[in-house]
Amino acid sequence: MKIQILPNWYKKIGLILFIIASLLNGSLNFLNTSQKVTESGNGIQGLLNAFSGGALNYGIDFIAIIAMLIFMTSKEKVEDDYIDKLRLESFQFTFIIGLLVTILMYVFAKDLKLTLNFFIFPLLWSYIVIFFIKRKMYL
């Protein structure tokens, strides 16, 4: 059974969306830390959170995650059975690493409270890096 994936030109869309979302998120965080933000939430970050109810940061993170998924599910320029095999091996290896890291974090830091994007971003990044390394190693 072949999994339907996006055409190759979606890689560019995913990459551009990810870069824009990362720059926005980074600049908002930089403005938040560079200004003397008081406890009442003054500053640009406090103003944006007042208007959006804090949803702006989550929205930007959501766009970055979707952009990475678009990039991951796009075809390569040359798509064959070997690329499918590399994609599957990369996914399996990423899944195993993600489970091991999650179990170790739970064992050693039981009271650690993180949002979901702290788990999703490393999984997506590790898949992209592992697939890139495997593709360069075997081609």
GROMACS .gro file of N, CA and C in nm:
model
  417
    1MET      N    1   0.084  -0.119   0.000
    1MET     CA    2   0.000   0.000   0.000
    1MET      C    3   0.088   0.124   0.000
    2LYS      N    4   0.071   0.207  -0.098
    2LYS     CA    5   0.147   0.331  -0.109
    2LYS      C    6   0.074   0.442  -0.036
    3ILE      N    7   0.149   0.517   0.039
    3ILE     CA    8   0.093   0.632   0.109
    3ILE      C    9   0.099   0.752   0.016
    4GLN      N   10  -0.011   0.821   0.003
    4GLN     CA   11  -0.014   0.941  -0.081
    4GLN      C   12   0.058   1.054  -0.009
    5ILE      N   13   0.157   1.111  -0.075
    5ILE     CA   14   0.227   1.224  -0.016
    5ILE      C   15   0.219   1.343  -0.111
    6LEU      N   16   0.256   1.457  -0.059
    6LEU     CA   17   0.242   1.582  -0.133
    6LEU      C   18   0.346   1.593  -0.244
    7PRO      N   19   0.318   1.673  -0.348
    7PRO     CA   20   0.417   1.694  -0.455
    7PRO      C   21   0.543   1.763  -0.402
    8ASN      N   22   0.649   1.757  -0.480
    8ASN     CA   23   0.778   1.810  -0.438
    8ASN      C   24   0.775   1.959  -0.410
    9TRP      N   25   0.696   2.036  -0.482
    9TRP     CA   26   0.698   2.181  -0.463
    9TRP      C   27   0.640   2.222  -0.328
   10TYR      N   28   0.573   2.132  -0.258
   10TYR     CA   29   0.525   2.161  -0.123
   10TYR      C   30   0.641   2.174  -0.023
   11LYS      N   31   0.757   2.113  -0.055
   11LYS     CA   32   0.873   2.128   0.032
   11LYS      C   33   0.909   2.276   0.047
   12LYS      N   34   0.904   2.349  -0.063
   12LYS     CA   35   0.937   2.492  -0.058
   12LYS      C   36   0.835   2.569   0.026
   13ILE      N   37   0.708   2.535   0.010
   13ILE     CA   38   0.603   2.602   0.089
   13ILE      C   39   0.623   2.573   0.238
   14GLY      N   40   0.649   2.447   0.271
   14GLY     CA   41   0.671   2.411   0.411
   14GLY      C   42   0.792   2.479   0.469
   15LEU      N   43   0.900   2.486   0.392
   15LEU     CA   44   1.022   2.551   0.440
   15LEU      C   45   1.002   2.700   0.460
   16ILE      N   46   0.935   2.766   0.366
   16ILE     CA   47   0.910   2.910   0.378
   16ILE      C   48   0.819   2.939   0.497
   17LEU      N   49   0.713   2.861   0.513
   17LEU     CA   50   0.624   2.880   0.629
   17LEU      C   51   0.698   2.859   0.760
   18PHE      N   52   0.784   2.756   0.765
   18PHE     CA   53   0.858   2.730   0.887
   18PHE      C   54   0.955   2.843   0.919
   19ILE      N   55   1.024   2.894   0.819
   19ILE     CA   56   1.118   3.004   0.842
   19ILE      C   57   1.044   3.128   0.890
   20ILE      N   58   0.931   3.160   0.828
   20ILE     CA   59   0.853   3.278   0.870
   20ILE      C   60   0.803   3.260   1.013
   21ALA      N   61   0.748   3.143   1.045
   21ALA     CA   62   0.697   3.120   1.180
   21ALA      C   63   0.810   3.123   1.283
   22SER      N   64   0.925   3.067   1.248
   22SER     CA   65   1.038   3.068   1.341
   22SER      C   66   1.090   3.209   1.364
   23LEU      N   67   1.099   3.288   1.257
   23LEU     CA   68   1.144   3.426   1.272
   23LEU      C   69   1.046   3.508   1.356
   24LEU      N   70   0.916   3.489   1.332
   24LEU     CA   71   0.816   3.559   1.413
   24LEU      C   72   0.824   3.519   1.560
   25ASN      N   73   0.833   3.390   1.584
   25ASN     CA   74   0.840   3.342   1.721
   25ASN      C   75   0.969   3.389   1.789
   26GLY      N   76   1.079   3.381   1.717
   26GLY     CA   77   1.206   3.427   1.773
   26GLY      C   78   1.208   3.576   1.800
   27SER      N   79   1.151   3.654   1.708
   27SER     CA   80   1.151   3.799   1.730
   27SER      C   81   1.058   3.838   1.844
   28LEU      N   82   0.944   3.769   1.857
   28LEU     CA   83   0.855   3.798   1.970
   28LEU      C   84   0.922   3.761   2.102
   29ASN      N   85   0.992   3.649   2.105
   29ASN     CA   86   1.062   3.611   2.228
   29ASN      C   87   1.178   3.705   2.257
   30PHE      N   88   1.247   3.752   2.152
   30PHE     CA   89   1.356   3.847   2.172
   30PHE      C   90   1.303   3.979   2.226
   31LEU      N   91   1.192   4.026   2.169
   31LEU     CA   92   1.133   4.150   2.220
   31LEU      C   93   1.085   4.133   2.363
   32ASN      N   94   1.037   4.017   2.395
   32ASN     CA   95   0.987   3.991   2.530
   32ASN      C   96   1.102   3.994   2.631
   33THR      N   97   1.217   3.940   2.595
   33THR     CA   98   1.328   3.935   2.690
   33THR      C   99   1.414   4.060   2.686
   34SER      N  100   1.419   4.130   2.573
   34SER     CA  101   1.506   4.246   2.565
   34SER      C  102   1.446   4.369   2.630
   35GLN      N  103   1.315   4.378   2.632
   35GLN     CA  104   1.251   4.492   2.698
   35GLN      C  105   1.234   4.461   2.845
   36LYS      N  106   1.229   4.565   2.923
   36LYS     CA  107   1.205   4.548   3.066
   36LYS      C  108   1.055   4.530   3.085
   37VAL      N  109   1.012   4.406   3.078
   37VAL     CA  110   0.870   4.376   3.092
   37VAL      C  111   0.839   4.366   3.241
   38THR      N  112   0.745   4.445   3.284
   38THR     CA  113   0.709   4.441   3.426
   38THR      C  114   0.614   4.327   3.452
   39GLU      N  115   0.581   4.306   3.575
   39GLU     CA  116   0.494   4.195   3.611
   39GLU      C  117   0.352   4.216   3.563
   40SER      N  118   0.316   4.338   3.530
   40SER     CA  119   0.180   4.361   3.483
   40SER      C  120   0.164   4.325   3.336
   41GLY      N  121   0.274   4.290   3.268
   41GLY     CA  122   0.264   4.245   3.129
   41GLY      C  123   0.274   4.358   3.029
   42ASN      N  124   0.349   4.462   3.060
   42ASN     CA  125   0.369   4.569   2.963
   42ASN      C  126   0.466   4.523   2.856
   43GLY      N  127   0.478   4.598   2.753
   43GLY     CA  128   0.567   4.563   2.644
   43GLY      C  129   0.488   4.506   2.528
   44ILE      N  130   0.561   4.479   2.421
   44ILE     CA  131   0.496   4.431   2.299
   44ILE      C  132   0.433   4.294   2.321
   45GLN      N  133   0.507   4.205   2.388
   45GLN     CA  134   0.453   4.071   2.413
   45GLN      C  135   0.327   4.078   2.499
   46GLY      N  136   0.329   4.161   2.601
   46GLY     CA  137   0.211   4.176   2.686
   46GLY      C  138   0.094   4.235   2.611
   47LEU      N  139   0.122   4.331   2.522
   47LEU     CA  140   0.016   4.392   2.441
   47LEU      C  141  -0.046   4.290   2.346
   48LEU      N  142   0.039   4.211   2.279
   48LEU     CA  143  -0.012   4.109   2.187
   48LEU      C  144  -0.090   4.001   2.261
   49ASN      N  145  -0.042   3.963   2.378
   49ASN     CA  146  -0.115   3.863   2.457
   49ASN      C  147  -0.247   3.918   2.507
   50ALA      N  148  -0.252   4.048   2.536
   50ALA     CA  149  -0.378   4.108   2.581
   50ALA      C  150  -0.483   4.104   2.471
   51PHE      N  151  -0.439   4.130   2.346
   51PHE     CA  152  -0.534   4.128   2.234
   51PHE      C  153  -0.573   3.987   2.192
   52SER      N  154  -0.476   3.896   2.194
   52SER     CA  155  -0.503   3.760   2.144
   52SER      C  156  -0.534   3.661   2.255
   53GLY      N  157  -0.520   3.700   2.377
   53GLY     CA  158  -0.545   3.607   2.488
   53GLY      C  159  -0.438   3.500   2.499
   54GLY      N  160  -0.317   3.526   2.450
   54GLY     CA  161  -0.209   3.428   2.455
   54GLY      C  162  -0.211   3.331   2.338
   55ALA      N  163  -0.308   3.344   2.251
   55ALA     CA  164  -0.321   3.249   2.139
   55ALA      C  165  -0.221   3.277   2.027
   56LEU      N  166  -0.161   3.394   2.027
   56LEU     CA  167  -0.067   3.429   1.920
   56LEU      C  168   0.054   3.335   1.920
   57ASN      N  169   0.113   3.314   2.037
   57ASN     CA  170   0.230   3.225   2.044
   57ASN      C  171   0.193   3.083   2.006
   58TYR      N  172   0.079   3.035   2.052
   58TYR     CA  173   0.036   2.900   2.016
   58TYR      C  174   0.006   2.891   1.867
   59GLY      N  175  -0.050   2.995   1.810
   59GLY     CA  176  -0.079   2.996   1.667
   59GLY      C  177   0.048   2.989   1.584
   60ILE      N  178   0.149   3.065   1.625
   60ILE     CA  179   0.276   3.064   1.552
   60ILE      C  180   0.343   2.927   1.565
   61ASP      N  181   0.341   2.869   1.685
   61ASP     CA  182   0.396   2.735   1.703
   61ASP      C  183   0.320   2.632   1.619
   62PHE      N  184   0.188   2.646   1.612
   62PHE     CA  185   0.106   2.555   1.533
   62PHE      C  186   0.142   2.565   1.385
   63ILE      N  187   0.162   2.687   1.336
   63ILE     CA  188   0.200   2.706   1.195
   63ILE      C  189   0.336   2.642   1.168
   64ALA      N  190   0.429   2.656   1.262
   64ALA     CA  191   0.562   2.595   1.244
   64ALA      C  192   0.552   2.443   1.241
   65ILE      N  193   0.469   2.385   1.326
   65ILE     CA  194   0.453   2.239   1.327
   65ILE      C  195   0.389   2.191   1.197
   66ILE      N  196   0.286   2.260   1.151
   66ILE     CA  197   0.221   2.224   1.024
   66ILE      C  198   0.319   2.238   0.908
   67ALA      N  199   0.402   2.343   0.910
   67ALA     CA  200   0.500   2.363   0.804
   67ALA      C  201   0.602   2.248   0.802
   68MET      N  202   0.644   2.202   0.919
   68MET     CA  203   0.737   2.089   0.924
   68MET      C  204   0.671   1.961   0.874
   69LEU      N  205   0.544   1.943   0.906
   69LEU     CA  206   0.472   1.826   0.855
   69LEU      C  207   0.457   1.830   0.703
   70ILE      N  208   0.431   1.949   0.649
   70ILE     CA  209   0.424   1.964   0.503
   70ILE      C  210   0.558   1.930   0.440
   71PHE      N  211   0.665   1.979   0.500
   71PHE     CA  212   0.799   1.950   0.449
   71PHE      C  213   0.829   1.800   0.453
   72MET      N  214   0.791   1.736   0.564
   72MET     CA  215   0.818   1.593   0.581
   72MET      C  216   0.739   1.507   0.484
   73THR      N  217   0.616   1.545   0.456
   73THR     CA  218   0.530   1.459   0.373
   73THR      C  219   0.535   1.495   0.226
   74SER      N  220   0.632   1.574   0.186
   74SER     CA  221   0.648   1.608   0.045
   74SER      C  222   0.744   1.510  -0.022
   75LYS      N  223   0.719   1.484  -0.148
   75LYS     CA  224   0.802   1.391  -0.224
   75LYS      C  225   0.941   1.451  -0.246
   76GLU      N  226   1.035   1.362  -0.268
   76GLU     CA  227   1.168   1.402  -0.313
   76GLU      C  228   1.162   1.425  -0.464
   77LYS      N  229   1.267   1.485  -0.519
   77LYS     CA  230   1.267   1.506  -0.664
   77LYS      C  231   1.264   1.373  -0.738
   78VAL      N  232   1.340   1.277  -0.688
   78VAL     CA  233   1.338   1.142  -0.743
   78VAL      C  234   1.280   1.052  -0.636
   79GLU      N  235   1.159   1.006  -0.658
   79GLU     CA  236   1.088   0.925  -0.559
   79GLU      C  237   1.082   0.781  -0.610
   80ASP      N  238   1.142   0.689  -0.535
   80ASP     CA  239   1.138   0.548  -0.572
   80ASP      C  240   1.116   0.463  -0.447
   81ASP      N  241   1.122   0.331  -0.463
   81ASP     CA  242   1.098   0.242  -0.350
   81ASP      C  243   1.206   0.255  -0.243
   82TYR      N  244   1.328   0.288  -0.285
   82TYR     CA  245   1.436   0.303  -0.188
   82TYR      C  246   1.413   0.424  -0.098
   83ILE      N  247   1.364   0.533  -0.153
   83ILE     CA  248   1.331   0.651  -0.073
   83ILE      C  249   1.219   0.618   0.024
   84ASP      N  250   1.121   0.539  -0.022
   84ASP     CA  251   1.014   0.495   0.069
   84ASP      C  252   1.070   0.413   0.185
   85LYS      N  253   1.166   0.326   0.154
   85LYS     CA  254   1.228   0.246   0.259
   85LYS      C  255   1.304   0.334   0.358
   86LEU      N  256   1.379   0.432   0.306
   86LEU     CA  257   1.452   0.524   0.394
   86LEU      C  258   1.355   0.606   0.480
   87ARG      N  259   1.245   0.647   0.420
   87ARG     CA  260   1.145   0.723   0.495
   87ARG      C  261   1.087   0.638   0.609
   88LEU      N  262   1.058   0.513   0.582
   88LEU     CA  263   1.005   0.423   0.684
   88LEU      C  264   1.108   0.397   0.794
   89GLU      N  265   1.233   0.371   0.756
   89GLU     CA  266   1.338   0.348   0.856
   89GLU      C  267   1.358   0.472   0.943
   90SER      N  268   1.356   0.588   0.883
   90SER     CA  269   1.372   0.712   0.959
   90SER      C  270   1.257   0.731   1.056
   91PHE      N  271   1.136   0.702   1.011
   91PHE     CA  272   1.021   0.715   1.099
   91PHE      C  273   1.030   0.617   1.216
   92GLN      N  274   1.070   0.493   1.189
   92GLN     CA  275   1.083   0.394   1.296
   92GLN      C  276   1.188   0.436   1.397
   93PHE      N  277   1.303   0.480   1.349
   93PHE     CA  278   1.412   0.521   1.438
   93PHE      C  279   1.371   0.643   1.521
   94THR      N  280   1.303   0.738   1.459
   94THR     CA  281   1.256   0.856   1.531
   94THR      C  282   1.155   0.818   1.638
   95PHE      N  283   1.066   0.727   1.606
   95PHE     CA  284   0.965   0.683   1.702
   95PHE      C  285   1.030   0.616   1.823
   96ILE      N  286   1.129   0.531   1.799
   96ILE     CA  287   1.198   0.463   1.909
   96ILE      C  288   1.274   0.564   1.995
   97ILE      N  289   1.345   0.657   1.933
   97ILE     CA  290   1.417   0.759   2.008
   97ILE      C  291   1.320   0.844   2.089
   98GLY      N  292   1.209   0.883   2.030
   98GLY     CA  293   1.110   0.963   2.100
   98GLY      C  294   1.053   0.893   2.221
   99LEU      N  295   1.023   0.764   2.206
   99LEU     CA  296   0.973   0.687   2.320
   99LEU      C  297   1.077   0.675   2.431
  100LEU      N  298   1.201   0.647   2.393
  100LEU     CA  299   1.307   0.635   2.495
  100LEU      C  300   1.329   0.766   2.569
  101VAL      N  301   1.333   0.876   2.497
  101VAL     CA  302   1.352   1.006   2.562
  101VAL      C  303   1.234   1.038   2.653
  102THR      N  304   1.113   1.011   2.608
  102THR     CA  305   0.995   1.037   2.691
  102THR      C  306   0.996   0.952   2.818
  103ILE      N  307   1.031   0.826   2.804
  103ILE     CA  308   1.037   0.738   2.922
  103ILE      C  309   1.145   0.785   3.018
  104LEU      N  310   1.263   0.820   2.966
  104LEU     CA  311   1.371   0.868   3.053
  104LEU      C  312   1.334   0.999   3.122
  105MET      N  313   1.268   1.088   3.050
  105MET     CA  314   1.225   1.214   3.112
  105MET      C  315   1.123   1.187   3.222
  106TYR      N  316   1.036   1.093   3.200
  106TYR     CA  317   0.935   1.061   3.301
  106TYR      C  318   1.000   0.996   3.424
  107VAL      N  319   1.100   0.911   3.401
  107VAL     CA  320   1.166   0.843   3.513
  107VAL      C  321   1.247   0.941   3.597
  108PHE      N  322   1.324   1.029   3.532
  108PHE     CA  323   1.416   1.115   3.605
  108PHE      C  324   1.356   1.249   3.647
  109ALA      N  325   1.252   1.294   3.581
  109ALA     CA  326   1.191   1.424   3.615
  109ALA      C  327   1.040   1.408   3.615
  110LYS      N  328   0.988   1.348   3.719
  110LYS     CA  329   0.844   1.318   3.724
  110LYS      C  330   0.758   1.443   3.733
  111ASP      N  331   0.811   1.548   3.793
  111ASP     CA  332   0.731   1.670   3.810
  111ASP      C  333   0.753   1.771   3.698
  112LEU      N  334   0.821   1.731   3.592
  112LEU     CA  335   0.847   1.819   3.479
  112LEU      C  336   0.718   1.843   3.402
  113LYS      N  337   0.684   1.969   3.382
  113LYS     CA  338   0.561   2.004   3.311
  113LYS      C  339   0.599   2.084   3.186
  114LEU      N  340   0.578   2.022   3.071
  114LEU     CA  341   0.608   2.085   2.943
  114LEU      C  342   0.483   2.081   2.856
  115THR      N  343   0.475   2.176   2.765
  115THR     CA  344   0.365   2.173   2.670
  115THR      C  345   0.396   2.072   2.560
  116LEU      N  346   0.296   2.042   2.481
  116LEU     CA  347   0.309   1.937   2.380
  116LEU      C  348   0.412   1.972   2.273
  117ASN      N  349   0.429   2.101   2.242
  117ASN     CA  350   0.523   2.136   2.136
  117ASN      C  351   0.668   2.107   2.175
  118PHE      N  352   0.698   2.092   2.305
  118PHE     CA  353   0.832   2.054   2.346
  118PHE      C  354   0.861   1.908   2.310
  119PHE      N  355   0.760   1.829   2.284
  119PHE     CA  356   0.779   1.692   2.241
  119PHE      C  357   0.766   1.679   2.089
  120ILE      N  358   0.679   1.758   2.029
  120ILE     CA  359   0.655   1.746   1.885
  120ILE      C  360   0.773   1.799   1.804
  121PHE      N  361   0.824   1.918   1.839
  121PHE     CA  362   0.935   1.975   1.762
  121PHE      C  363   1.057   1.884   1.756
  122PRO      N  364   1.105   1.829   1.869
  122PRO     CA  365   1.221   1.739   1.857
  122PRO      C  366   1.193   1.615   1.775
  123LEU      N  367   1.072   1.561   1.782
  123LEU     CA  368   1.040   1.444   1.700
  123LEU      C  369   1.044   1.478   1.551
  124LEU      N  370   0.985   1.589   1.514
  124LEU     CA  371   0.985   1.628   1.372
  124LEU      C  372   1.126   1.659   1.324
  125TRP      N  373   1.202   1.731   1.407
  125TRP     CA  374   1.340   1.764   1.370
  125TRP      C  375   1.424   1.637   1.356
  126SER      N  376   1.409   1.545   1.451
  126SER     CA  377   1.490   1.423   1.444
  126SER      C  378   1.455   1.341   1.320
  127TYR      N  379   1.326   1.337   1.283
  127TYR     CA  380   1.290   1.265   1.160
  127TYR      C  381   1.357   1.329   1.039
  128ILE      N  382   1.351   1.461   1.030
  128ILE     CA  383   1.409   1.530   0.914
  128ILE      C  384   1.560   1.507   0.909
  129VAL      N  385   1.628   1.517   1.023
  129VAL     CA  386   1.773   1.498   1.027
  129VAL      C  387   1.810   1.353   0.995
  130ILE      N  388   1.740   1.257   1.053
  130ILE     CA  389   1.771   1.116   1.028
  130ILE      C  390   1.746   1.081   0.882
  131PHE      N  391   1.636   1.128   0.825
  131PHE     CA  392   1.608   1.101   0.684
  131PHE      C  393   1.714   1.164   0.594
  132PHE      N  394   1.756   1.286   0.625
  132PHE     CA  395   1.858   1.354   0.545
  132PHE      C  396   1.990   1.278   0.553
  133ILE      N  397   2.030   1.235   0.672
  133ILE     CA  398   2.156   1.162   0.688
  133ILE      C  399   2.150   1.028   0.615
  134LYS      N  400   2.040   0.955   0.630
  134LYS     CA  401   2.027   0.826   0.562
  134LYS      C  402   2.027   0.843   0.411
  135ARG      N  403   1.960   0.947   0.363
  135ARG     CA  404   1.955   0.969   0.219
  135ARG      C  405   2.093   1.003   0.164
  136LYS      N  406   2.169   1.085   0.236
  136LYS     CA  407   2.303   1.122   0.189
  136LYS      C  408   2.400   1.005   0.202
  137MET      N  409   2.380   0.921   0.304
  137MET     CA  410   2.469   0.808   0.327
  137MET      C  411   2.451   0.699   0.221
  138TYR      N  412   2.328   0.674   0.182
  138TYR     CA  413   2.300   0.562   0.094
  138TYR      C  414   2.290   0.599  -0.053
  139LEU      N  415   2.284   0.725  -0.086
  139LEU     CA  416   2.275   0.763  -0.228
  139LEU      C  417   2.408   0.799  -0.285
   0.00000   0.00000   0.00000
